[in-house]
Structures are given as C-alpha cells and as structure tokens.
XYZ file of C-alpha atoms in Angstrom:
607
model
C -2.733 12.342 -39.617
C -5.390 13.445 -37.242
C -8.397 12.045 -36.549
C -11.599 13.829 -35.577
C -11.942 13.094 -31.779
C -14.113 15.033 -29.181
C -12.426 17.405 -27.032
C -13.726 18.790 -23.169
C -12.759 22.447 -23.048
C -15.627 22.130 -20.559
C -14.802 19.391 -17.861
C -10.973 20.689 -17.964
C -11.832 23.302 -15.464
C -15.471 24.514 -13.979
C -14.340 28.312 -15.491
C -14.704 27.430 -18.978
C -17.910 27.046 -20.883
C -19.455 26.634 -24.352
C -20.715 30.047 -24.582
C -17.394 31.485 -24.156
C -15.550 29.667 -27.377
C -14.506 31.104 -30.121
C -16.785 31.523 -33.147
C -14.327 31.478 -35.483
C -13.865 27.108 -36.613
C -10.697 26.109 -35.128
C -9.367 24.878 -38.901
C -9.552 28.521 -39.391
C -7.557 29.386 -36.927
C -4.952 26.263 -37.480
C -4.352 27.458 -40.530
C -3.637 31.081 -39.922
C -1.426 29.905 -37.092
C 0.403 27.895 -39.852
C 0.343 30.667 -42.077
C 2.098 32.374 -39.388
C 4.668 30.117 -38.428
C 5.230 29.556 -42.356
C 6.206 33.121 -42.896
C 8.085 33.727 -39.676
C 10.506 30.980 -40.522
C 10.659 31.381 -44.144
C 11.176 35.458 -43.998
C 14.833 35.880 -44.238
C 15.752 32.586 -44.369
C 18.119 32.813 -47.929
C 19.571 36.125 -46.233
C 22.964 35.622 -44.277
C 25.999 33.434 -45.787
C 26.325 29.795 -44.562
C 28.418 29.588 -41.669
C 30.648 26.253 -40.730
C 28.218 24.000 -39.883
C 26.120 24.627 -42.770
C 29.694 24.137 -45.252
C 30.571 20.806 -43.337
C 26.958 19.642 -44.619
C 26.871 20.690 -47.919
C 30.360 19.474 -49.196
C 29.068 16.064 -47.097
C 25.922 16.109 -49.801
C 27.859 16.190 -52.737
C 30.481 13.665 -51.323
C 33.635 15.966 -50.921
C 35.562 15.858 -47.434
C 36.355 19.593 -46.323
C 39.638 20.218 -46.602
C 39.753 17.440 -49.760
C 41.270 14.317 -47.928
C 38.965 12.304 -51.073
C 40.231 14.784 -53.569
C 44.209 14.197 -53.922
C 43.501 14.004 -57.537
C 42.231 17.691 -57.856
C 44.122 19.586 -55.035
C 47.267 17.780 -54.251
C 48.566 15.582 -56.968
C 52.416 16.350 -57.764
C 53.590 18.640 -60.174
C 49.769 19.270 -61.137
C 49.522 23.250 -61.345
C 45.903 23.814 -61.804
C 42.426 22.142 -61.450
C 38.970 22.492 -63.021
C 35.709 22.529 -61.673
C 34.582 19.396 -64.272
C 37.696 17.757 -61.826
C 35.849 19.220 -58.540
C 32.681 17.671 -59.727
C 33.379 13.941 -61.055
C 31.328 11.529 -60.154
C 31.405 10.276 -56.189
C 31.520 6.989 -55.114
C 29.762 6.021 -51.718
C 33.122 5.836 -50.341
C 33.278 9.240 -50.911
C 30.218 10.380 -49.416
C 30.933 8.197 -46.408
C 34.246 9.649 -45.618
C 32.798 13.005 -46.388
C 30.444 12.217 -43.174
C 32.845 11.070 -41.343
C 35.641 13.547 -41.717
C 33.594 16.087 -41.860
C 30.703 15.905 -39.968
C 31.696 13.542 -37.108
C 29.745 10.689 -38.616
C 26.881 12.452 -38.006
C 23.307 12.797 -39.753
C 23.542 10.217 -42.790
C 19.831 10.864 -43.169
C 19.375 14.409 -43.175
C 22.699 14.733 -45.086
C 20.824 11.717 -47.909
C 17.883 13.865 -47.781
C 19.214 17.151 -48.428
C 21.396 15.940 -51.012
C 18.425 14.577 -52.998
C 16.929 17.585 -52.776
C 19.575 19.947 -54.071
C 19.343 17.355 -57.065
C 15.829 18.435 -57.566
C 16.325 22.495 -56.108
C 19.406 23.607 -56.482
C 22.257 24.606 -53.881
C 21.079 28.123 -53.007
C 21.074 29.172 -49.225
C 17.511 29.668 -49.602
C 16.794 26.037 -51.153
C 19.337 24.118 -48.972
C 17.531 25.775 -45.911
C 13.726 25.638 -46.949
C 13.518 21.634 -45.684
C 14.273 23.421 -42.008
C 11.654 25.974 -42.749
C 9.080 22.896 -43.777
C 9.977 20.547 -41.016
C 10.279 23.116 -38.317
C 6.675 24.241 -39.551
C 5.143 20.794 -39.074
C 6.326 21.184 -35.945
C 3.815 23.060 -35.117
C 1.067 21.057 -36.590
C 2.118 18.462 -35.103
C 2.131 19.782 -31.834
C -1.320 20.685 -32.298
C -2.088 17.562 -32.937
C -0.353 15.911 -30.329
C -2.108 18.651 -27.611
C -5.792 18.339 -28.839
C -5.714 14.767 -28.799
C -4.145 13.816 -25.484
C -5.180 16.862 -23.458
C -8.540 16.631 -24.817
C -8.610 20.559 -25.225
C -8.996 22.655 -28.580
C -7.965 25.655 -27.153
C -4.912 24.607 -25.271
C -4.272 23.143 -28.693
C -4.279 26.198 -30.783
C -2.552 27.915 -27.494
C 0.576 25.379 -28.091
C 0.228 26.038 -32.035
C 0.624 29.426 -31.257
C 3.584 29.197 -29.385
C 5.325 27.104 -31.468
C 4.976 29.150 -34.146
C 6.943 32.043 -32.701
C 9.405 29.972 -30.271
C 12.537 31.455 -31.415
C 14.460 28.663 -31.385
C 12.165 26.612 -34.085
C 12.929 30.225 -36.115
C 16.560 30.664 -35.923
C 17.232 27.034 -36.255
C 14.833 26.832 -39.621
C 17.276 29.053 -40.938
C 20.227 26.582 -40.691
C 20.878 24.062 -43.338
C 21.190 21.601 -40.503
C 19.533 18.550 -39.113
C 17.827 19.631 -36.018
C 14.011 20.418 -37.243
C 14.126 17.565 -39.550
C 15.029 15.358 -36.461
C 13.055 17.103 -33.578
C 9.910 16.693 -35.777
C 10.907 12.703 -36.582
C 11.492 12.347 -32.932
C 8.158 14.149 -32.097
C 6.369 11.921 -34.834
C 7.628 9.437 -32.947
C 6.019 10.032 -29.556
C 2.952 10.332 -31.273
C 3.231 7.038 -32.665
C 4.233 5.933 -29.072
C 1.390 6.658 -27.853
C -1.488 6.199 -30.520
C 0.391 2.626 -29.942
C -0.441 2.267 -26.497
C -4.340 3.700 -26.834
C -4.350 1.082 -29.395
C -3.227 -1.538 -27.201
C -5.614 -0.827 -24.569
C -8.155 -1.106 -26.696
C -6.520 -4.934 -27.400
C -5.564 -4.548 -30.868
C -1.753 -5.131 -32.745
C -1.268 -1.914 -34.429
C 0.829 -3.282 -36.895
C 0.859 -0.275 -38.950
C 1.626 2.132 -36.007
C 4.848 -0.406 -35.076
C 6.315 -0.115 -38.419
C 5.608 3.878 -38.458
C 7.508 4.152 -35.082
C 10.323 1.991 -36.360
C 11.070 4.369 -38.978
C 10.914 7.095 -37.255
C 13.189 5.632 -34.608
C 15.900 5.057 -37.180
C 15.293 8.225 -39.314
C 15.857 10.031 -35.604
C 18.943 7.930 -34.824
C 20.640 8.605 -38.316
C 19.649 11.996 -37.066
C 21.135 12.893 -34.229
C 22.088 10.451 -31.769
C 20.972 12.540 -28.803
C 17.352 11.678 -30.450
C 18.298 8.706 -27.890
C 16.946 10.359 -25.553
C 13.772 10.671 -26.923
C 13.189 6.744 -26.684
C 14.543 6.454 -23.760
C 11.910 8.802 -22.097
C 9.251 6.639 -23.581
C 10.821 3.222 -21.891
C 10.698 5.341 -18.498
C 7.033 6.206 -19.415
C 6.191 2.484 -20.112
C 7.909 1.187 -17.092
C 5.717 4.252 -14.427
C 2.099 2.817 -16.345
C 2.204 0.208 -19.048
C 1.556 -3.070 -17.342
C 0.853 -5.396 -20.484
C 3.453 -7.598 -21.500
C 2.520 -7.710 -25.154
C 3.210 -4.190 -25.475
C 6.714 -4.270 -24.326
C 6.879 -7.197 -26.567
C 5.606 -5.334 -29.717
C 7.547 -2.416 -28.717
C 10.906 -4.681 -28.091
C 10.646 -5.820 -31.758
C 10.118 -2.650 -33.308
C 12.870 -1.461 -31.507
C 15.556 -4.105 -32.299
C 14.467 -4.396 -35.881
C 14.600 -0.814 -36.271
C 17.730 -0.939 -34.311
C 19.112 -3.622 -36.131
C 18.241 -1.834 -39.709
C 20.541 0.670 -38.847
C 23.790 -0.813 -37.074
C 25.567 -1.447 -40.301
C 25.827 2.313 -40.310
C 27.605 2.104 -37.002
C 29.716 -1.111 -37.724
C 30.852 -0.934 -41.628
C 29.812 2.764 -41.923
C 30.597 6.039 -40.758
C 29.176 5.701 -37.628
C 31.649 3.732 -36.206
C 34.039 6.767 -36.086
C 31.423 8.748 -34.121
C 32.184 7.647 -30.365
C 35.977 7.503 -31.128
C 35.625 11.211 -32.545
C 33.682 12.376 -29.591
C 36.039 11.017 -27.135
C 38.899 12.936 -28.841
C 36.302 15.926 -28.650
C 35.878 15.573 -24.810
C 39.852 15.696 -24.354
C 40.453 18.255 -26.616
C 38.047 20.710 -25.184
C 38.739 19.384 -21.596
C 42.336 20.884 -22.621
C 41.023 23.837 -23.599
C 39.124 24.724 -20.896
C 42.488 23.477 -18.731
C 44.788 25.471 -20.391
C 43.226 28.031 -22.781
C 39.658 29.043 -21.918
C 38.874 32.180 -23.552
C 41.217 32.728 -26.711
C 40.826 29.338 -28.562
C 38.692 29.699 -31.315
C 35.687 27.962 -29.718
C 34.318 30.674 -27.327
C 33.972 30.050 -23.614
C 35.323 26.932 -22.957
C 35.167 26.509 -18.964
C 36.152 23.625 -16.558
C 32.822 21.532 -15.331
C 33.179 23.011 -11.738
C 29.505 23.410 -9.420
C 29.247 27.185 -10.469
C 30.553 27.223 -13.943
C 27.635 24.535 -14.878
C 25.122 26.409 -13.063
C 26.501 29.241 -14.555
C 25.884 28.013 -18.098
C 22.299 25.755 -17.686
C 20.701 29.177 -16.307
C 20.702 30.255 -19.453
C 20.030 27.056 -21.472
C 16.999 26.279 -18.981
C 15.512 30.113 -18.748
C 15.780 30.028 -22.532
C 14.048 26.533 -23.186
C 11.142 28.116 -21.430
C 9.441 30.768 -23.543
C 7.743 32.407 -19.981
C 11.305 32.458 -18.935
C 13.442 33.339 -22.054
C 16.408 36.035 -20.712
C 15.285 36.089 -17.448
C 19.049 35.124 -16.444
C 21.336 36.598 -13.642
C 23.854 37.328 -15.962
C 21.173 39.849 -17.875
C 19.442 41.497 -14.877
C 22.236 41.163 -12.255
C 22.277 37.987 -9.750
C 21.168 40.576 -6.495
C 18.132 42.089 -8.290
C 16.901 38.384 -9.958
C 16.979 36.956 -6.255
C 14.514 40.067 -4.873
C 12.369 39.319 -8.200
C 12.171 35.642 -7.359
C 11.513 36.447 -3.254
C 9.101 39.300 -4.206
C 7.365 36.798 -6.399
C 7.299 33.789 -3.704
C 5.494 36.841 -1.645
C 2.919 37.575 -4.265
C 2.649 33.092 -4.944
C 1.943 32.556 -1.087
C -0.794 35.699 -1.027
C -2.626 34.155 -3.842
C -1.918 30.809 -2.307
C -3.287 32.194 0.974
C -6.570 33.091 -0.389
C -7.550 30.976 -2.776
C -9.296 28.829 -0.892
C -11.873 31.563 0.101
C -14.701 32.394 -1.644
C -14.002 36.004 -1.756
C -10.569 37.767 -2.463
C -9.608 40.437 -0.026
C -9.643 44.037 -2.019
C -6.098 44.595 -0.923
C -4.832 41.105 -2.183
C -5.786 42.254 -5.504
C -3.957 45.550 -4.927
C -1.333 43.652 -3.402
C -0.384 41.194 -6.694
C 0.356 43.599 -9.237
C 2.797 45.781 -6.915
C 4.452 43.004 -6.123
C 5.452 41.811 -9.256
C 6.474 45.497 -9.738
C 8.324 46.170 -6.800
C 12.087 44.795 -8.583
C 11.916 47.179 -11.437
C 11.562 50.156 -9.134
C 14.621 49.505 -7.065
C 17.005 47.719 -9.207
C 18.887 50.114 -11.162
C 18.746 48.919 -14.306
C 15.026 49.339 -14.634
C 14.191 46.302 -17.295
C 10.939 45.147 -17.346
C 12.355 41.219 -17.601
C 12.407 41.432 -13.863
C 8.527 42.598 -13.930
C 8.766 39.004 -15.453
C 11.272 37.093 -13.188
C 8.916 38.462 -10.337
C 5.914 36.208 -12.119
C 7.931 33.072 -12.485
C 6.714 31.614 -9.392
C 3.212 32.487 -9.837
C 3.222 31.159 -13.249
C 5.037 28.288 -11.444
C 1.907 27.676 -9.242
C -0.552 28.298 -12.586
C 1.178 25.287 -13.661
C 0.297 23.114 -10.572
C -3.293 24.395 -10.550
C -3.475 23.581 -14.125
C -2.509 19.987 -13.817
C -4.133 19.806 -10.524
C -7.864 20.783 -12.459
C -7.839 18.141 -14.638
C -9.590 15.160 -14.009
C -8.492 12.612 -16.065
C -5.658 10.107 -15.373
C -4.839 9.910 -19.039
C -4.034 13.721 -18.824
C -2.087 13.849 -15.871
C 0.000 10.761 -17.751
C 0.634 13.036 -21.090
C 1.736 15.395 -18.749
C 4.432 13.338 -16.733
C 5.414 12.395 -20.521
C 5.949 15.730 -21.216
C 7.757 16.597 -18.095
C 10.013 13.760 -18.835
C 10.858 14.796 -22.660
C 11.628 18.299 -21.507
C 13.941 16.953 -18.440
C 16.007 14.558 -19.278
C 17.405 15.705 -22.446
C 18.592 18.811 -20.586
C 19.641 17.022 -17.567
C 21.695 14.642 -19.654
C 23.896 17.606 -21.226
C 24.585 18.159 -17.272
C 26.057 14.796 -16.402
C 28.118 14.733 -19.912
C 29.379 17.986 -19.008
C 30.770 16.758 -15.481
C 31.392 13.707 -17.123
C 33.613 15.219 -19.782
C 35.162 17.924 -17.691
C 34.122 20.837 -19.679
C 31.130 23.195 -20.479
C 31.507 23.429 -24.247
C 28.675 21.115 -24.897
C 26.132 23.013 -22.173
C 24.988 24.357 -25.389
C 21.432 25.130 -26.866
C 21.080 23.277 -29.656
C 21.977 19.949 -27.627
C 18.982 20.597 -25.601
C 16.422 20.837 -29.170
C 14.610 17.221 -27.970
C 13.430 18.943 -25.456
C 11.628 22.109 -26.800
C 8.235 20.656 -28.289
C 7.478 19.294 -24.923
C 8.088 22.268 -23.024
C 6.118 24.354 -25.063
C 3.332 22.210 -23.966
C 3.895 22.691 -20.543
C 3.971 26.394 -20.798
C 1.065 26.412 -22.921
C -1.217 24.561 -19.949
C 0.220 27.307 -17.837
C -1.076 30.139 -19.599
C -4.351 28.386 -20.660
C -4.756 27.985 -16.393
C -3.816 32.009 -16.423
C -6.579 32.863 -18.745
C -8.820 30.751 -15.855
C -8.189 32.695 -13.420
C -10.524 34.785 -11.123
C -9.841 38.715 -13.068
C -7.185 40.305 -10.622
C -5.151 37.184 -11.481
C -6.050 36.895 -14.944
C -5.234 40.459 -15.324
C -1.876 40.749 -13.729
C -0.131 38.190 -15.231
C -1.896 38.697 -18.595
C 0.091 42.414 -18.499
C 3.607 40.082 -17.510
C 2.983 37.765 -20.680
C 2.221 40.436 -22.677
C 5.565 41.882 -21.490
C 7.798 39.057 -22.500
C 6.004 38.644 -25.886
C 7.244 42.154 -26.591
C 11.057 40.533 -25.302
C 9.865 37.595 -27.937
C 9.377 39.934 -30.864
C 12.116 41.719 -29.981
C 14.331 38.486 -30.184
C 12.854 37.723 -33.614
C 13.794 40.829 -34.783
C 17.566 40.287 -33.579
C 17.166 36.612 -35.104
C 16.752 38.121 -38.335
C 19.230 41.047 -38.287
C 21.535 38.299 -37.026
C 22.285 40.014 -33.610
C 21.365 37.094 -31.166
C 24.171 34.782 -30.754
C 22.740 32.243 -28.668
C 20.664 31.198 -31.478
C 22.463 32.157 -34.617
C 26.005 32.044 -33.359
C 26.915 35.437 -34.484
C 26.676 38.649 -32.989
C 27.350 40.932 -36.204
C 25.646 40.857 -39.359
C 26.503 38.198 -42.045
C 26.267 39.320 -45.651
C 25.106 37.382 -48.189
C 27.026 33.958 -49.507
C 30.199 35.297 -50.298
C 31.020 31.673 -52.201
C 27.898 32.189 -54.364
C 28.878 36.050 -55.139
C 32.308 34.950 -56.347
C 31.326 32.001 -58.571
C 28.761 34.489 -60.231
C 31.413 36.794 -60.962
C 34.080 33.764 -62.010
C 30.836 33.106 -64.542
C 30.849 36.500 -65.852
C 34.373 37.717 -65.892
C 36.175 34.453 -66.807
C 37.446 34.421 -70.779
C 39.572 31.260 -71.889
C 43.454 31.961 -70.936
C 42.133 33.307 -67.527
C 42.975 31.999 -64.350
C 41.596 31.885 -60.919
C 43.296 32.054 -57.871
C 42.476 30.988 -54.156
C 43.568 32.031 -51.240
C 45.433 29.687 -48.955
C 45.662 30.300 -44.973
C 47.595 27.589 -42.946
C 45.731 24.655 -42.414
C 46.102 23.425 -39.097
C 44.357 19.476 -38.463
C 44.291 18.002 -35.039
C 43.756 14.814 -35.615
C 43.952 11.855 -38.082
C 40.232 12.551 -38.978
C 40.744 15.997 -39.917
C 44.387 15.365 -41.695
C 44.372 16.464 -45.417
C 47.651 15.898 -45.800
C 48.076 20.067 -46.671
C 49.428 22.663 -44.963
C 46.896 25.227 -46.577
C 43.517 25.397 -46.446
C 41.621 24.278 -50.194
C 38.077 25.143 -48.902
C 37.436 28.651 -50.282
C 38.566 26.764 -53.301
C 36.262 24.044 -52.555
C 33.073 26.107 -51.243
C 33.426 28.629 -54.462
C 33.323 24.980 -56.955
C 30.178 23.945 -55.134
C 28.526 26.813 -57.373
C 29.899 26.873 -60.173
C 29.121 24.504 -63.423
C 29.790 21.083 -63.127
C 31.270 20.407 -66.776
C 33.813 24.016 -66.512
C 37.080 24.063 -67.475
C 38.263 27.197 -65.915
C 41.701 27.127 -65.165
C 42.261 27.513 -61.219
C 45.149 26.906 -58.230
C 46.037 27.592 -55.007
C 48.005 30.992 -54.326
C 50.119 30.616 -51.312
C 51.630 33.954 -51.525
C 47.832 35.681 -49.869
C 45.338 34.102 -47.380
C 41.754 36.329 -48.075
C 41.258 36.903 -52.032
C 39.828 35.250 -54.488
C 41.640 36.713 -57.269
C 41.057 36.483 -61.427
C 44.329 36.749 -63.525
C 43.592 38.112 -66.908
C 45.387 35.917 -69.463
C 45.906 38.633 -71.925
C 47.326 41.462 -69.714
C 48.153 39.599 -66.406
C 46.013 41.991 -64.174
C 44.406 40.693 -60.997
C 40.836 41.564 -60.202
C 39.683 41.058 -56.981
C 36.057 39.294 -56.719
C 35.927 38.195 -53.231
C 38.190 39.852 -49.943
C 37.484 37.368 -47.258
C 39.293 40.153 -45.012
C 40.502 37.698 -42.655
C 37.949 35.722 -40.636
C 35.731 39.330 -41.036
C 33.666 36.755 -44.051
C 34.476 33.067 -43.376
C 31.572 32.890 -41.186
C-alpha cells in the first residue's frame, strides 16, 4: 500500500539532524507499534456481554427484526403454544434481512452489517469473533495513519509519533470492542483520503489514475453504506479541492467517480432500506426534542437537554477536550469551571513569556524558572489538587507548539495536508453542533458521532509534540513532564476501558458480565432432555412508532437473543411466560420443577 518515498526529518526544522535518529529501522519499530495497538485492542475484547447496539446488529446479520415483526410465524401465530429454534432459524429471505435493517437498525450500515454476517458464517457468533473485525480494522488504523503521515509530511518520525498515538487513543480501543460499524468505516473513510490525494499527486504529475478513481469509488460507497455521517468525509475533500485544485480534469475525474459511485448505491436509498433512514431520523429529532421538553433526566436515554447556548457548550467541552488526546478530561465539569479558567490564564502567562523571548538568542535564566511554575501554579491553589490542571495550564503552550510546528515547515504541500487535516477534524464536529440547534436537542452531541474526525486529529497533535521534542531544553523539558502526565491519565483510562468503568466510551459505568444469552443457551444445551420446556421472560413491550411496532405487547428478544446461540436444526420445546419479566426458566417434563438458568434481575443484565 505504501511506497518507498524519501522523507526530510532534516529540512522540517534546523533542530533535527541525521546523527540524532534512531538506530533502530523504522519497520522495526512499525511493527512493534502494531504489535502494540494489536494487543491493546484485542485484550479484553470477548469480555463484557453485548449491549443494545451490538443485539440490534447481530439479529440484523442473521435477518431477524428485534422484537420479531418478520417472525409472526414463530412468536405470534394464533393458538400456537410453543416454538423451536429449527423455527427461529429457517432460512431468510432478503426481505428479511432488509426489514431487519430497517426496523432495527434505522436503515443503517448494510455493509458492515453484509460483512459481519459473512463472517459469523465463517467464525462463529461469539462476542469475541463478532468483535475481532473492530479489533482488525481499528488496527489498520493505525497503519494507515502511518502511512498517510510519512508520506505527506515527509517525516519518519512524526510518522511513527502518529502510529504511536493511534495505537493507544482510547477511543480506537473502546470502540474495537463494539460489534459495530465505526472502525470498519473510519478506516474506509480514511482509505479514502488517501486515495484522494495519491489522486491529486497523480494528477499533477498529468496522468489518469484510473486505478486510484475506481479505489476511491469504492471506498466512497463502502463509507456511505457505512455511516452516512462518512458524508462528511467527502465533503471536506470538495472544500480542499475548491482552496487549491485548479485543473478542471480533476474535478472532472473526481465528478465521475463520485456519481458512479453515488449512483451504485442509491437503489439502497430508493427500493431499499435506506429510504426509511431520513424519515426515521426525523421522528428521532421530535422524539428526543420531546424529551428534552418535557422529560430530561428520567427517560431512559440519559441527559437529554434542550439545544440552548450553554447546554451545547456544556456538552462539546467534553466531546472536543476528549477528541484531543493532549486534552482528554481536561473539562470544567472535572476540575471545576473557576480553577480551569486560572489554568488556561496561568498558561496564556507562561505562552506570552516563551512568546516574548523566543526571538532572542539567549533565554533569560528566570524565564526558564518561570515556565515550569507556571504551569504549576493551578494545582497548588485549587482545592482539588489534580494534576489534569498541571495539564490544562499547558494547553496554550502546546497550542503555540502547534503554530511553530506548522510555521517550520517549508513546504507548501505540507502546510496543504495540514489545512486537510484541520478540515477533517472540524467539520465533522462542528456539524453535530448545527444538527443539535437544528434539532432542538443535545442527545446527538455525542462521541461516537464525532469518530470521522479522530484520525485527523491525532495528526495534528502528533506535529505538536514532534515541535515539543524541538524545542530549546527548558521547553522541551517542561512540557515533556505535562505529556508524560496525561499519558499516565491515558493509561489510566485504558484501564477503566477495560474494567468497563468509563462511560463516555463504553456506555456503562458498572461492570458487565459475560454474555448472559450465550451462558443460558449453554446451559439449555446441557440441561434440556426431550419433554422439557423452556420458558422466557416477557416484560411489556412498549413501540413508539410504526417502525418499531411488533404487533406484541411483550417483549420476544431474550427469547430471540438466547436462539441466536443455540443449534440451528433444535427442536426444544419453548414459549413466552407472561406471568415473570427476568428468568429464563427450564420446566422439567418429568417432575414439573423450574430451574433457573438466567435472572436478568431487571435491567441489572439487559445491558
């Protein structure tokens, strides 16, 4: 995928120099970093049950609607008593598999949900199988980034700098642990800006890189049947094209790609489930909008606020501090609003000291004295003594790193990739802003909307800590103690990633136990004798609209999430028990006792 091309470590800035490289071969070093990002991603990742984004996707591979709106036969036909999972399991049609999308997945992700399907065919439907494609894709994310760096910034080390942190950016590691679409599609949507541009050095050079066209086609569409906020991803590249491409021929070639590619994929969107998907997001946008009107704390959904000034500041300090790994829980609502604001001034302070002298060939001795106890000031008054605002102190002086970093290098090209980059991790996140006034609501200010967004900002804070490491020493130094700092906050993230403890990426605060589904159909295989019957349990089903109707007033998906595991041509005997709402229950045929195999306890396991 990568091609051999010279890099200048050496003209980036007049600090570096040949002598001072590493001895060890950069391949080396790749491939530990891949290593690395490998195992964090895949440690843990089978560990904690699916939770309800992860069901809605797996009953959509196997073409069953949650809540069995295609399965009348099985669940609701009258005067039938019991079903079987060889009933559960008969064959789908693609009518099936598109109303599975559609009704249960807002007629979202046809591809990842076609690819994931194929490869529980080949795998099997464990937690750890249907969430290893996340751990691969969300691990060439990080090559690929590499990739994307050394070629376009014309540095190795910056390179293996924004390897590095890609391999630990939490978010790539919590969301590799999701049987979910979002590293499949952020690395198709990252393919495709290196297409983008190999396209345009290509056309400067006066050739029709037909290959390259048909290669960003796909992975235009694969994005789109994605997620459609991978929109946004294009889009960035047509406001890239129209601030420096000039040749008509390239928006020509470009144009085609796009409306064939575009074309390929509308009959999803006109005959297929995708039609359904603006008319189910505008129901969305009311429905929360009435939440947040009406109801915004005890509805099932979290924090659901209006979309006034403050509430959607509120809520995008944390998405933006968090997109940011320099910046990750350096929030007001973590270290107090009054002692982030003396951080930030005591920072300016230290920024407009190192500002000041700078431009002189020799640094004051109490400037350098100066810097660190700046930065330090904030943890020694506030009283809640957290080292994070040691960090939010920094911010602005990693802030100017930045700017002297883009300022040193020479290049035009460079300073280009880096306006592309500063695009790709802007508008995405600005966009979530104007649907969020635009809607009325802050339910979608949420992390995961912002994913496009993440590759490209860990390129822009890996040029600002390459520029730290280029500093004269006091500099270098200081802020080499602050990073080390928050990479101590990193790997204590990671930790609470794993142990399930950080909601903002997993979604749950408390610790999820393994797949309580999978334990009971294990049990169901080893208790079960012929004469037996198993029972589900069968909460009230509540729909709100004519997508979600299933035509039930009880819930069938324990029922339906238990028969995902268990053998396709069994005839247990099973039904729905209306008299209980939390056990999955086995009724000996011979003495008409009830074992317990699963207690759902409520929503305490229905993650």
């Amino acid at each position: 995928m990568f091609t051999a091309i010279p890099t200048h470590d050496d003209q980036a800035t007049p600090l570096s120099s040949r002598s001072r490289k590493s001895r060890i071969p950069s391949s080396i070093i790749l491939l530990v970093l891949i290593a690395l990002a490998f195992g964090l991603r895949v440690y843990k990742s089978g560990v904690h049950g699916i939770y309800l984004d992860e069901k809605l996707t797996l009953v959509c591979t196997q073409g069953v609607v949650y809540e069995g709106s295609n399965q009348h036969d099985v669940f609701f036909t009258p005067g039938k008593t019991y079903f079987t999972p060889a009933e559960f399991w008969k064959p789908k049609t693609l009518n099936d598999y598109n109303e599975a999308i559609i009704r249960s997945d807002i007629s979202n992700s046809p591809a990842y949900t076609a690819m994931l399907s194929a490869w529980i065919d080949v795998f099997g439907i464990s937690d750890f199988s249907i969430r290893f494609p996340s751990v691969l894709f969300s691990t060439l994310i990080v090559l690929l980034i590499y990739g994307l760096v050394r070629r376009y910034m014309q540095s190795e080390s910056i390179a293996l700098l924004c390897a590095f942190l890609a391999a630990i950016e939490p978010f790539f590691i919590a969301y590799s642990h999701m049987a979910r679409s979002y590293c499949t599609t952020i690395f198709m949507s990252l393919l495709a800006t290196y297409l983008f541009l190999r396209i345009l050095d290509r056309r400067s050079e006066g050739k029709q890189p037909i290959g390259l066209y048909i290669g960003y086609g796909l992975t235009f569409a694969l994005t789109m049947l994605g997620h459609y906020l991978g929109a946004l991803v294009f889009f960035c590249h047509g406001l890239y094209m129209l601030l420096y491409v000039r040749d008509w021929r390239t928006y020509a070639g470009l144009g085609v790609t796009g409306v064939t590619a575009f074309v390929a994929i509308l009959p999803w969107f006109i005959v297929g489930g995708g039609k359904y998907i603006f008319m189910t997001m505008a129901y969305q946008a009311q429905f929360y909008k009435h939440l947040a009107d009406t109801n915004p704390t005890n509805n099932g959904f979290g924090l659901i606020l209006p979309a006034t000034l403050i509430n959607v500041f509120r809520r995008m300090e944390l998405i933006v501090a968090d997109l940011f790994m320099l910046s990750n829980g350096v929030t007001g609502g973590a270290l107090g609003f009054r002692n982030l604001v003396i951080a930030t001034a005591l920072g300016l302070l230290a920024t407009g000291l190192v500002y000041r002298f700078s431009r002189q060939e020799t640094t004051p001795l109490w400037v350098k004295v100066a810097l660190p106890l700046l930065l330090v000031v904030a943890y020694f008054v506030s009283p809640i003594h957290s080292l994070r605002l040691i960090v939010a102190a920094a911010l602005p002086l990693l802030l100017f790193m930045a700017y002297r970093a883009i300022k040193s290098f020479d290049q035009s090209s460079i300073h280009r990739f880096v306006v592309l980059m500063g695009l790709l991790t802007i508008v995405p996140t600005l966009f979530i802003v104007v649907m969020a006034f635009r809607n009325g609501h802050t339910y979608g200010i949420t992390q995961r909307y912002t994913s496009f967004s993440f590759p490209y900002a860990i390129v822009l804070v890996g040029i600002t800590i390459w520029q730290v490491f280029h500093e004269p020493a006091y500099i270098r130094w200081t802020l080499s103690a602050v990073l080390l700092i928050q990479l101590g906050y990193i790997a204590k993230l990671l930790d609470q990633i794993y142990e399930d403890h950080a909601p903002k990426y997993t979604y749950f605060g408390r610790y999820r136990e393994s797949n309580p589904y999978m334990r009971a159909a294990e049990q169901i295989n080893r208790l079960y004798m012929p004469g037996d019957t198993i029972l589900y349990p069968s909460p009230r089903n509540t729909p709100r609209d004519e997508v979600e109707k299933t035509f039930s007033n009880y819930s069938v998906a324990d029922a339906q999430l238990t028969n995902l595991y268990l053998p396709h041509k069994a005839t247990y005997i099973q039904r729905m028990d209306t008299t209980q709402t939390d056990r999955i229950l086995l009724k000996k045929g011979n003495t008409g006792r009830l074992i317990t195999l699963f207690d759902f306890e409520g929503t305490t396991y229905r993650y």
